[in-house]
Short mmCIF file of C-alpha atoms and ligand atoms in Angstrom, two decimals:
data_model
loop_
_atom_site.label_atom_id
_atom_site.label_comp_id
_atom_site.label_asym_id
_atom_site.label_seq_id
_atom_site.Cartn_x
_atom_site.Cartn_y
_atom_site.Cartn_z
CA MET A 27 0.00 0.00 0.00
CA VAL A 28 1.31 3.47 -0.85
CA ASP A 29 2.20 5.87 1.91
CA ILE A 30 1.23 9.55 2.12
CA GLU A 31 3.64 12.25 3.16
CA VAL A 32 2.78 15.90 3.70
CA ILE A 33 5.53 18.48 3.25
CA ALA A 34 4.85 21.88 4.82
CA VAL A 35 6.82 24.13 2.47
CA GLY A 36 5.42 27.59 3.21
CA GLY A 37 2.64 29.40 5.06
CA TYR A 38 3.01 27.34 8.22
CA ASN A 39 4.87 30.08 10.14
CA GLU A 40 3.11 33.13 8.69
CA VAL A 41 -0.04 34.32 6.93
CA GLY A 42 1.37 34.21 3.42
CA ARG A 43 3.54 32.25 0.93
CA ASN A 44 1.34 29.14 1.10
CA MET A 45 2.78 25.96 -0.36
CA THR A 46 2.09 22.36 0.61
CA ALA A 47 3.33 19.24 -1.15
CA VAL A 48 1.65 15.87 -0.81
CA ARG A 49 3.58 12.75 -1.80
CA VAL A 50 1.52 9.66 -2.56
CA GLY A 51 3.95 6.83 -3.13
CA LYS A 52 6.31 8.17 -5.79
CA GLU A 53 3.95 10.87 -7.05
CA ILE A 54 3.76 14.40 -5.68
CA VAL A 55 1.08 17.09 -5.97
CA ILE A 56 1.84 20.65 -4.92
CA PHE A 57 -0.96 22.83 -3.55
CA ASP A 58 -0.42 26.60 -3.98
CA ILE A 59 2.80 28.53 -4.51
CA GLY A 60 2.15 31.88 -2.87
CA LEU A 61 3.81 35.13 -1.96
CA TYR A 62 4.36 36.76 1.43
CA LEU A 63 4.07 40.45 0.73
CA ASP A 64 5.34 41.85 4.01
CA PRO A 65 9.10 41.43 3.38
CA ILE A 66 8.57 43.08 -0.02
CA THR A 67 6.42 46.04 1.02
CA GLY A 68 8.78 46.54 3.96
CA SER A 69 11.87 47.04 1.79
CA ASN A 70 12.61 49.66 -0.82
CA ASN A 71 13.13 49.14 -4.54
CA VAL A 72 12.19 45.47 -4.81
CA ASP A 73 11.98 44.66 -8.50
CA MET A 74 10.34 41.29 -8.15
CA GLU A 75 9.88 40.57 -11.88
CA ASN A 76 13.65 40.55 -12.34
CA MET A 77 14.63 38.82 -9.10
CA HIS A 78 15.97 35.30 -8.72
CA SER A 79 13.91 32.87 -6.68
CA LEU A 80 16.79 32.11 -4.29
CA ASP A 81 17.03 35.81 -3.33
CA LEU A 82 13.27 35.95 -2.78
CA ILE A 83 13.47 32.77 -0.67
CA GLN A 84 16.19 34.37 1.42
CA MET A 85 14.00 37.45 1.96
CA GLY A 86 11.22 35.16 3.17
CA ALA A 87 8.94 36.43 0.39
CA ILE A 88 8.33 33.09 -1.35
CA PRO A 89 8.23 29.48 -0.07
CA ASP A 90 11.58 27.80 0.50
CA ASP A 91 11.01 24.85 -1.80
CA THR A 92 14.60 23.62 -1.55
CA VAL A 93 13.13 21.07 0.91
CA MET A 94 11.62 19.40 -2.17
CA ASN A 95 15.12 18.35 -3.34
CA SER A 96 15.18 15.64 -0.68
CA VAL A 97 11.64 14.36 -1.28
CA GLU A 98 11.72 11.21 -3.39
CA GLY A 99 9.15 11.30 -6.17
CA THR A 100 7.97 13.22 -9.23
CA VAL A 101 5.80 16.31 -9.06
CA LYS A 102 2.77 15.53 -11.22
CA ALA A 103 0.69 18.69 -10.77
CA ILE A 104 0.54 22.11 -9.17
CA VAL A 105 -2.95 22.91 -7.91
CA CYS A 106 -4.23 26.34 -6.83
CA THR A 107 -7.56 26.81 -5.07
CA HIS A 108 -8.06 30.55 -5.72
CA GLY A 109 -6.40 33.64 -7.12
CA HIS A 110 -5.05 35.45 -4.05
CA LEU A 111 -1.38 36.34 -4.21
CA ASP A 112 -0.54 34.41 -1.06
CA HIS A 113 -1.60 31.30 -2.99
CA ILE A 114 -0.48 31.98 -6.59
CA GLY A 115 1.95 34.90 -6.31
CA ALA A 116 5.20 32.91 -6.51
CA ILE A 117 4.20 30.51 -9.28
CA GLN A 118 6.23 32.43 -11.84
CA LYS A 119 9.32 32.06 -9.65
CA LEU A 120 9.10 28.36 -8.72
CA ALA A 121 6.81 26.43 -11.09
CA HIS A 122 9.47 26.08 -13.80
CA ARG A 123 11.41 23.75 -11.47
CA TYR A 124 8.63 21.18 -11.84
CA ASN A 125 7.74 19.61 -15.15
CA CYS A 126 3.98 19.46 -14.66
CA PRO A 127 0.73 21.31 -15.41
CA ILE A 128 -0.77 24.03 -13.19
CA ILE A 129 -4.45 23.33 -12.50
CA SER A 130 -6.90 25.93 -11.19
CA THR A 131 -10.41 27.31 -11.78
CA PRO A 132 -10.99 29.46 -14.90
CA TYR A 133 -10.64 32.85 -13.12
CA THR A 134 -7.59 31.74 -11.12
CA ASN A 135 -6.09 30.27 -14.29
CA GLU A 136 -6.33 33.64 -16.07
CA LEU A 137 -4.61 35.39 -13.16
CA ILE A 138 -1.85 32.76 -13.13
CA LYS A 139 -1.31 33.21 -16.88
CA GLN A 140 -0.97 36.99 -16.37
CA GLN A 141 1.63 36.44 -13.65
CA ILE A 142 3.64 34.15 -15.89
CA GLU A 143 3.45 36.68 -18.75
CA GLY A 144 4.80 39.41 -16.46
CA GLU A 145 7.81 37.34 -15.35
CA ARG A 146 11.17 38.65 -16.59
CA LYS A 147 13.74 36.35 -14.96
CA PHE A 148 12.47 32.84 -15.70
CA SER A 149 10.74 31.33 -18.68
CA VAL A 150 7.85 29.34 -17.28
CA MET A 151 6.83 26.59 -19.69
CA ASN A 152 4.31 24.74 -17.50
CA LYS A 153 0.95 24.18 -19.17
CA THR A 154 -1.98 25.78 -17.37
CA PHE A 155 -5.33 24.04 -17.19
CA ALA A 156 -8.70 25.50 -16.17
CA LEU A 157 -10.88 23.11 -14.17
CA LYS A 158 -14.33 24.31 -13.14
CA ALA A 159 -15.75 23.81 -9.66
CA GLY A 160 -17.44 20.41 -9.66
CA GLY A 161 -14.99 19.10 -12.28
CA LYS A 162 -12.43 16.29 -12.12
CA TYR A 163 -8.96 15.98 -13.65
CA THR A 164 -7.02 12.74 -14.04
CA ILE A 165 -3.46 13.43 -12.87
CA SER A 166 -2.20 9.85 -13.23
CA GLN A 167 -3.41 6.27 -13.08
CA SER A 168 -3.78 6.46 -9.34
CA LEU A 169 -4.45 10.17 -8.69
CA THR A 170 -7.56 12.19 -9.59
CA LEU A 171 -8.17 15.80 -8.63
CA GLU A 172 -11.63 17.18 -7.91
CA PHE A 173 -12.71 20.76 -7.21
CA ILE A 174 -15.65 21.46 -4.87
CA ARG A 175 -17.38 24.84 -4.82
CA VAL A 176 -16.84 27.02 -1.72
CA GLN A 177 -16.85 30.78 -1.14
CA HIS A 178 -14.04 33.13 -0.21
CA SER A 179 -13.21 36.81 -0.72
CA ILE A 180 -12.43 36.19 -4.39
CA ILE A 181 -14.66 34.57 -7.01
CA ASP A 182 -14.19 31.04 -8.35
CA SER A 183 -12.72 29.57 -5.13
CA VAL A 184 -12.69 25.83 -4.51
CA MET A 185 -11.73 23.13 -2.07
CA ALA A 186 -9.34 20.65 -3.70
CA VAL A 187 -9.82 16.91 -3.23
CA LEU A 188 -7.07 14.53 -4.30
CA HIS A 189 -8.45 11.00 -4.71
CA THR A 190 -5.71 8.46 -3.93
CA PRO A 191 -5.72 4.65 -3.56
CA VAL A 192 -5.62 5.09 0.24
CA GLY A 193 -8.33 7.75 0.68
CA CYS A 194 -8.86 11.43 -0.11
CA VAL A 195 -6.52 14.30 0.65
CA VAL A 196 -8.62 17.44 1.13
CA TYR A 197 -6.96 20.85 0.82
CA ALA A 198 -9.29 23.54 2.25
CA ASN A 199 -7.19 26.66 2.01
CA ASP A 200 -8.97 29.22 1.91
CA PHE A 201 -12.73 28.92 2.33
CA LYS A 202 -15.95 30.03 3.97
CA PHE A 203 -19.43 28.57 3.71
CA ASP A 204 -21.62 31.45 2.51
CA MET A 205 -25.17 30.19 2.05
CA THR A 206 -26.27 33.46 0.40
CA PRO A 207 -23.34 34.68 -1.71
CA VAL A 208 -23.59 37.85 -3.83
CA ILE A 209 -21.95 36.09 -6.80
CA GLY A 210 -22.22 32.38 -7.52
CA GLU A 211 -23.93 29.57 -5.67
CA ALA A 212 -23.86 28.25 -2.10
CA PRO A 213 -21.13 25.73 -1.22
CA ASP A 214 -21.54 22.16 -2.41
CA LEU A 215 -21.96 20.65 1.04
CA ALA A 216 -23.67 17.54 -0.37
CA ARG A 217 -20.50 16.62 -2.24
CA MET A 218 -18.40 17.19 0.88
CA ARG A 219 -20.60 14.73 2.77
CA GLU A 220 -20.12 12.16 0.00
CA ILE A 221 -16.35 12.64 0.12
CA GLY A 222 -16.54 12.13 3.90
CA LYS A 223 -18.33 8.81 3.35
CA GLN A 224 -15.71 7.72 0.80
CA GLY A 225 -13.00 8.26 3.41
CA VAL A 226 -10.68 11.20 3.98
CA LYS A 227 -7.10 10.33 4.92
CA VAL A 228 -6.06 13.87 5.75
CA LEU A 229 -7.56 17.36 5.83
CA ILE A 230 -5.16 20.26 5.30
CA VAL A 231 -7.08 23.31 6.43
CA GLU A 232 -6.66 27.06 6.88
CA SER A 233 -6.65 28.54 10.39
CA LEU A 234 -7.25 32.29 10.16
CA ASN A 235 -10.55 32.85 11.96
CA LEU A 236 -10.87 29.94 14.39
CA ASP A 237 -10.92 32.39 17.29
CA ASP A 238 -14.26 33.75 16.04
CA ARG A 239 -17.30 31.89 17.29
CA GLY A 240 -20.33 31.00 15.21
CA TYR A 241 -20.48 31.35 11.44
CA SER A 242 -18.74 34.03 9.37
CA PRO A 243 -21.25 36.64 8.12
CA SER A 244 -22.47 36.28 4.55
CA GLU A 245 -21.29 38.64 1.81
CA GLN A 246 -24.91 39.86 1.88
CA VAL A 247 -24.10 41.41 5.28
CA ALA A 248 -21.25 43.38 3.70
CA ARG A 249 -23.68 44.39 0.97
CA LEU A 250 -26.10 45.81 3.57
CA ARG A 251 -23.30 47.70 5.32
CA VAL A 252 -21.92 49.14 2.09
CA ARG A 253 -25.38 50.04 0.79
CA ASP A 254 -26.32 51.73 4.06
CA ALA A 255 -23.20 53.91 3.95
CA ILE A 256 -23.59 54.79 0.27
CA MET A 257 -27.33 55.55 0.47
CA ARG A 258 -26.52 58.17 3.13
CA CYS A 259 -24.50 60.01 0.46
CA GLU A 260 -27.56 60.55 -1.74
CA ASP A 261 -27.76 64.34 -1.33
CA ASP A 262 -24.06 64.77 -0.69
CA LYS A 263 -22.09 67.18 -2.89
CA ASN A 264 -18.77 65.78 -1.69
CA ALA A 265 -16.49 63.18 -3.17
CA VAL A 266 -17.27 59.59 -2.20
CA ILE A 267 -14.32 57.24 -2.47
CA VAL A 268 -14.67 53.57 -1.56
CA SER A 269 -11.55 51.46 -1.10
CA THR A 270 -11.73 47.69 -1.14
CA PHE A 271 -9.75 44.64 -2.23
CA ALA A 272 -9.38 44.83 -6.01
CA SER A 273 -9.93 41.08 -6.24
CA GLN A 274 -13.14 41.17 -4.14
CA ILE A 275 -15.32 41.15 -7.25
CA ALA A 276 -18.61 40.53 -5.40
CA ARG A 277 -17.97 43.58 -3.20
CA ILE A 278 -17.13 45.75 -6.19
CA LYS A 279 -20.34 44.63 -7.88
CA THR A 280 -22.21 45.77 -4.74
CA ILE A 281 -20.43 49.14 -4.64
CA THR A 282 -21.03 49.89 -8.32
CA GLU A 283 -24.72 48.94 -8.04
CA CYS A 284 -25.16 51.18 -4.98
CA ALA A 285 -23.45 54.03 -6.82
CA ARG A 286 -26.08 53.78 -9.55
CA GLU A 287 -28.82 53.82 -6.93
CA ILE A 288 -27.73 57.31 -5.87
CA ASP A 289 -27.18 58.41 -9.48
CA ARG A 290 -23.42 58.46 -9.37
CA ILE A 291 -21.23 56.98 -12.10
CA PRO A 292 -19.01 54.18 -10.72
CA VAL A 293 -15.36 54.55 -11.64
CA LEU A 294 -12.76 51.90 -10.74
CA LEU A 295 -9.26 53.31 -10.33
CA GLY A 296 -5.88 51.63 -10.03
CA ARG A 297 -3.81 48.96 -11.74
CA SER A 298 -5.03 45.99 -9.71
CA MET A 299 -8.65 47.21 -9.95
CA GLU A 300 -8.26 47.10 -13.71
CA ARG A 301 -6.55 43.72 -13.76
CA TYR A 302 -8.86 41.72 -11.49
CA ASN A 303 -12.13 43.29 -12.60
CA THR A 304 -11.51 43.38 -16.33
CA THR A 305 -10.46 39.72 -16.17
CA ALA A 306 -13.69 38.83 -14.33
CA GLU A 307 -15.76 40.79 -16.87
CA VAL A 308 -14.06 39.19 -19.86
CA LEU A 309 -14.73 35.73 -18.42
CA LYS A 310 -18.36 36.81 -17.85
CA GLN A 311 -18.08 36.00 -14.15
CA VAL A 312 -19.48 39.44 -13.26
CA ALA A 313 -21.55 42.13 -14.95
CA PHE A 314 -21.12 45.66 -13.61
CA PRO A 315 -23.92 48.23 -14.11
CA GLN A 316 -23.93 50.13 -17.37
CA GLY A 317 -21.65 53.13 -17.40
CA THR A 318 -19.08 51.62 -15.02
CA SER A 319 -15.59 52.53 -16.18
CA ILE A 320 -12.17 51.19 -15.20
CA TYR A 321 -8.82 53.00 -15.42
CA GLY A 322 -5.51 51.38 -14.52
CA ASN A 323 -2.44 53.44 -15.27
CA ARG A 324 -1.41 56.82 -13.92
CA LYS A 325 -2.13 58.73 -17.12
CA THR A 326 -5.69 57.48 -17.56
CA THR A 327 -6.59 57.68 -13.86
CA ASP A 328 -5.36 61.28 -13.67
CA ARG A 329 -7.30 62.19 -16.81
CA MET A 330 -10.43 60.68 -15.24
CA LEU A 331 -9.90 62.61 -12.01
CA ARG A 332 -9.62 65.88 -13.98
CA ARG A 333 -13.00 65.02 -15.49
CA VAL A 334 -14.41 64.45 -11.99
CA LEU A 335 -13.24 67.92 -10.96
CA LYS A 336 -14.71 69.50 -14.08
CA GLU A 337 -18.11 67.79 -14.02
CA GLY A 338 -18.54 67.68 -10.25
CA LYS A 339 -17.44 65.34 -7.48
CA ASP A 340 -21.09 64.53 -6.80
CA LYS A 341 -21.54 62.94 -10.23
CA PHE A 342 -19.15 60.06 -9.55
CA LEU A 343 -18.37 57.36 -7.02
CA LEU A 344 -14.73 56.37 -7.06
CA VAL A 345 -13.58 52.84 -6.18
CA ALA A 346 -9.88 53.05 -5.40
CA THR A 347 -6.98 50.81 -4.48
CA GLY A 348 -5.05 51.59 -1.29
CA HIS A 349 -7.00 50.30 1.74
CA GLN A 350 -3.75 48.96 3.23
CA GLY A 351 -2.06 52.33 2.64
CA GLU A 352 0.16 50.79 -0.03
CA PRO A 353 2.66 53.31 -1.44
CA GLY A 354 1.80 54.23 -5.04
CA SER A 355 -1.82 53.08 -4.69
CA MET A 356 -4.63 55.43 -5.73
CA LEU A 357 -5.61 56.36 -2.20
CA SER A 358 -2.01 57.02 -1.15
CA ARG A 359 -1.51 59.25 -4.16
CA ILE A 360 -4.76 61.11 -3.44
CA ALA A 361 -3.74 61.54 0.23
CA LEU A 362 -0.32 62.88 -0.82
CA ASN A 363 -1.92 65.32 -3.27
CA GLU A 364 -0.25 63.61 -6.19
CA THR A 365 -3.41 63.46 -8.34
CA PRO A 366 -5.60 66.20 -9.84
CA LEU A 367 -8.27 65.39 -7.22
CA LYS A 368 -7.93 67.58 -4.12
CA ILE A 369 -9.50 66.36 -0.90
CA GLU A 370 -11.80 68.97 0.65
CA LYS A 371 -13.64 69.20 3.93
CA GLY A 372 -16.46 66.64 4.05
CA ASP A 373 -15.19 64.30 1.32
CA LYS A 374 -15.96 60.74 2.36
CA ILE A 375 -13.56 57.81 2.34
CA LEU A 376 -15.31 54.47 2.89
CA PHE A 377 -13.15 51.46 3.75
CA SER A 378 -14.79 48.20 2.69
CA ALA A 379 -11.81 46.19 3.91
CA ASN A 380 -10.03 45.16 7.07
CA ILE A 381 -6.36 45.88 7.63
CA ILE A 382 -4.42 42.67 6.96
CA PRO A 383 -2.65 42.30 10.30
CA THR A 384 1.01 42.94 9.50
CA PRO A 385 3.16 45.72 11.00
CA THR A 386 3.82 47.32 7.60
CA ASN A 387 0.13 47.56 6.78
CA TYR A 388 -0.79 49.11 10.13
CA ALA A 389 1.92 51.75 9.75
CA GLN A 390 1.17 52.62 6.14
CA ARG A 391 -2.59 52.77 6.59
CA ALA A 392 -2.29 54.99 9.69
CA GLU A 393 -0.22 57.44 7.65
CA VAL A 394 -2.76 57.58 4.81
CA ASP A 395 -5.62 58.11 7.31
CA ARG A 396 -3.68 60.92 8.99
CA LEU A 397 -3.05 62.72 5.71
CA LEU A 398 -6.67 62.39 4.58
CA ILE A 399 -8.11 63.55 7.90
CA ARG A 400 -5.75 66.55 7.96
CA GLN A 401 -7.29 67.65 4.65
CA GLY A 402 -10.80 67.38 6.06
CA ALA A 403 -11.86 63.92 4.86
CA ARG A 404 -14.40 61.88 6.82
CA ILE A 405 -13.28 58.27 7.30
CA PHE A 406 -15.69 55.31 7.51
CA ASP A 407 -14.32 51.92 8.53
CA GLY A 408 -15.64 48.40 8.87
CA LEU A 409 -17.91 48.04 5.81
CA HIS A 410 -16.59 44.55 5.47
CA VAL A 411 -16.98 40.87 6.25
CA THR A 412 -14.27 38.22 6.21
CA GLY A 413 -13.64 35.61 3.54
CA HIS A 414 -12.43 33.02 6.07
CA ALA A 415 -14.52 30.44 7.93
CA TYR A 416 -15.28 30.90 11.64
CA TYR A 417 -15.14 28.18 14.29
CA GLN A 418 -18.54 26.62 13.57
CA GLU A 419 -17.91 26.36 9.83
CA HIS A 420 -14.74 24.45 10.67
CA TYR A 421 -16.87 22.30 12.99
CA ASP A 422 -19.28 21.55 10.13
CA LEU A 423 -16.37 20.75 7.82
CA LEU A 424 -14.96 18.20 10.28
CA ALA A 425 -18.41 16.67 10.81
CA MET A 426 -18.90 16.29 7.04
CA LEU A 427 -15.45 15.01 6.12
CA ASN A 428 -14.59 12.98 9.22
CA PRO A 429 -10.87 12.95 8.30
CA GLU A 430 -8.37 10.50 9.83
CA HIS A 431 -5.78 13.28 10.22
CA ILE A 432 -5.89 17.07 10.43
CA ILE A 433 -3.04 19.37 9.45
CA PRO A 434 -3.74 23.04 10.20
CA SER A 435 -2.13 25.41 7.71
CA HIS A 436 -2.01 29.11 6.77
CA GLY A 437 -0.78 30.91 9.86
CA PRO A 438 1.64 30.93 12.78
CA PHE A 439 1.38 28.49 15.69
CA SER A 440 -1.02 30.73 17.61
CA MET A 441 -3.63 30.53 14.83
CA LYS A 442 -3.20 26.84 14.08
CA ALA A 443 -3.62 25.95 17.76
CA GLY A 444 -7.37 26.66 17.46
CA HIS A 445 -7.70 23.36 15.60
CA VAL A 446 -6.56 21.50 18.71
CA THR A 447 -9.53 22.83 20.70
CA LEU A 448 -11.92 22.14 17.84
CA GLY A 449 -10.48 18.70 17.15
CA SER A 450 -10.84 17.70 20.80
CA GLU A 451 -14.62 18.13 20.41
CA PHE A 452 -14.44 15.21 17.96
CA GLY A 453 -11.93 13.15 19.94
CA TYR A 454 -8.85 14.09 17.92
CA ALA A 455 -5.61 14.40 19.88
CA LEU A 456 -2.56 16.52 19.22
CA ASN A 457 0.38 14.63 17.68
CA LYS A 458 -1.84 11.62 17.17
CA GLU A 459 -4.40 12.82 14.64
CA ILE A 460 -3.76 16.59 14.69
CA HIS A 461 -0.33 17.57 13.46
CA ILE A 462 1.02 21.11 13.91
CA MET A 463 3.71 21.62 11.31
CA GLN A 464 6.27 24.37 10.66
CA ASN A 465 7.79 25.47 7.35
CA GLY A 466 10.18 22.76 6.16
CA ASP A 467 8.61 19.96 8.24
CA ARG A 468 7.76 16.62 6.66
CA LEU A 469 5.26 14.12 7.99
CA VAL A 470 4.57 10.58 6.81
CA LEU A 471 1.02 9.75 7.86
CA PRO A 472 0.64 6.58 9.93
CA LYS A 473 -1.13 3.89 7.90
ZN1 ZN B 14 -7.33 33.73 0.09
#
């Protein structure tokens, strides 16, 4: 009988640079090859496109996959569950070392292709393959991949199931169970129950929000919060700028629809706004209201902002990058007076995002807030819900899948420890069925 080994390559000490390898006998499947942005945003003049992977590994920005050199077997596939950078952002730096296809959902696949096209240092020849949620892909005679529909803070997210001769390996990183999503359908819980009946050898599962009780709020809750804030701007003559995650397509759909409700023209501003939203539109995964426009580069965004000044701030609703205070983002440039748009007393800045908890983000965002407030802006926070499952969703997942082993992933020890409490409710014990791993650790599962 074949043995299963799990190799924790990245994302087991931090919230970022996710990468897990699973060896089944002599065949290996890699799940995610992500980026950890903090070491990059924290240092000056990082030209990532031209950097060598070993330098990026040394910085701690991408997974240290040198551990793979000592794993005996052939990598048969790279699988990505969704399009966030901490899951796909280092593919262009590491995938060329493995002679195998990259498999992901259609939206994620487009984003991966764009990353590979933008790479300057390495030529990445791996084939990319789009597999829809609900679909299956034969990796080899003994391995089949299946994608199951879940929700997250980006469209087209899935849970990956690897069918092996000795049971399923389930990779649930990242997910939430949103029964009333704004885009797409509810999670395919029926299929998860079936997989549980077939037998799950190991569940590799994210750990971000285990400290939160109950269920994570639906994206419909964010929609209500955003709509409430925007409807209050109906008779406002001031600028209304909403900042949210450029890849949160469902949220941007909400914001643009609310803008139309108060007769403002929605305008998306910033490079990543253009990239993620145009890609979603082209793939017909979202339809924004008529009249919505998107501008990416500095020249076109500045031209648009001159038009806003000329025709009236009250005619438009701007959706801008920069909720983490990122240098060079639209909101940072507006705060620094580097665009034609001047902030005046009473202009509203709505944040439909949380601050991703890293020291760099806290510092940069505080600076942007300070600059905006000094110019008279009114700041509105918290128009947001998370994309990560809370404690009771994790409970439901365990009840459905009934895995033999649990490996918490995606976070430092303090976050992963929540799975020990949860697991104990089902009789799982630490180091027996629950395994807390660190980057670089390898674990052969007991048969
Ligand atoms: Zn994610």
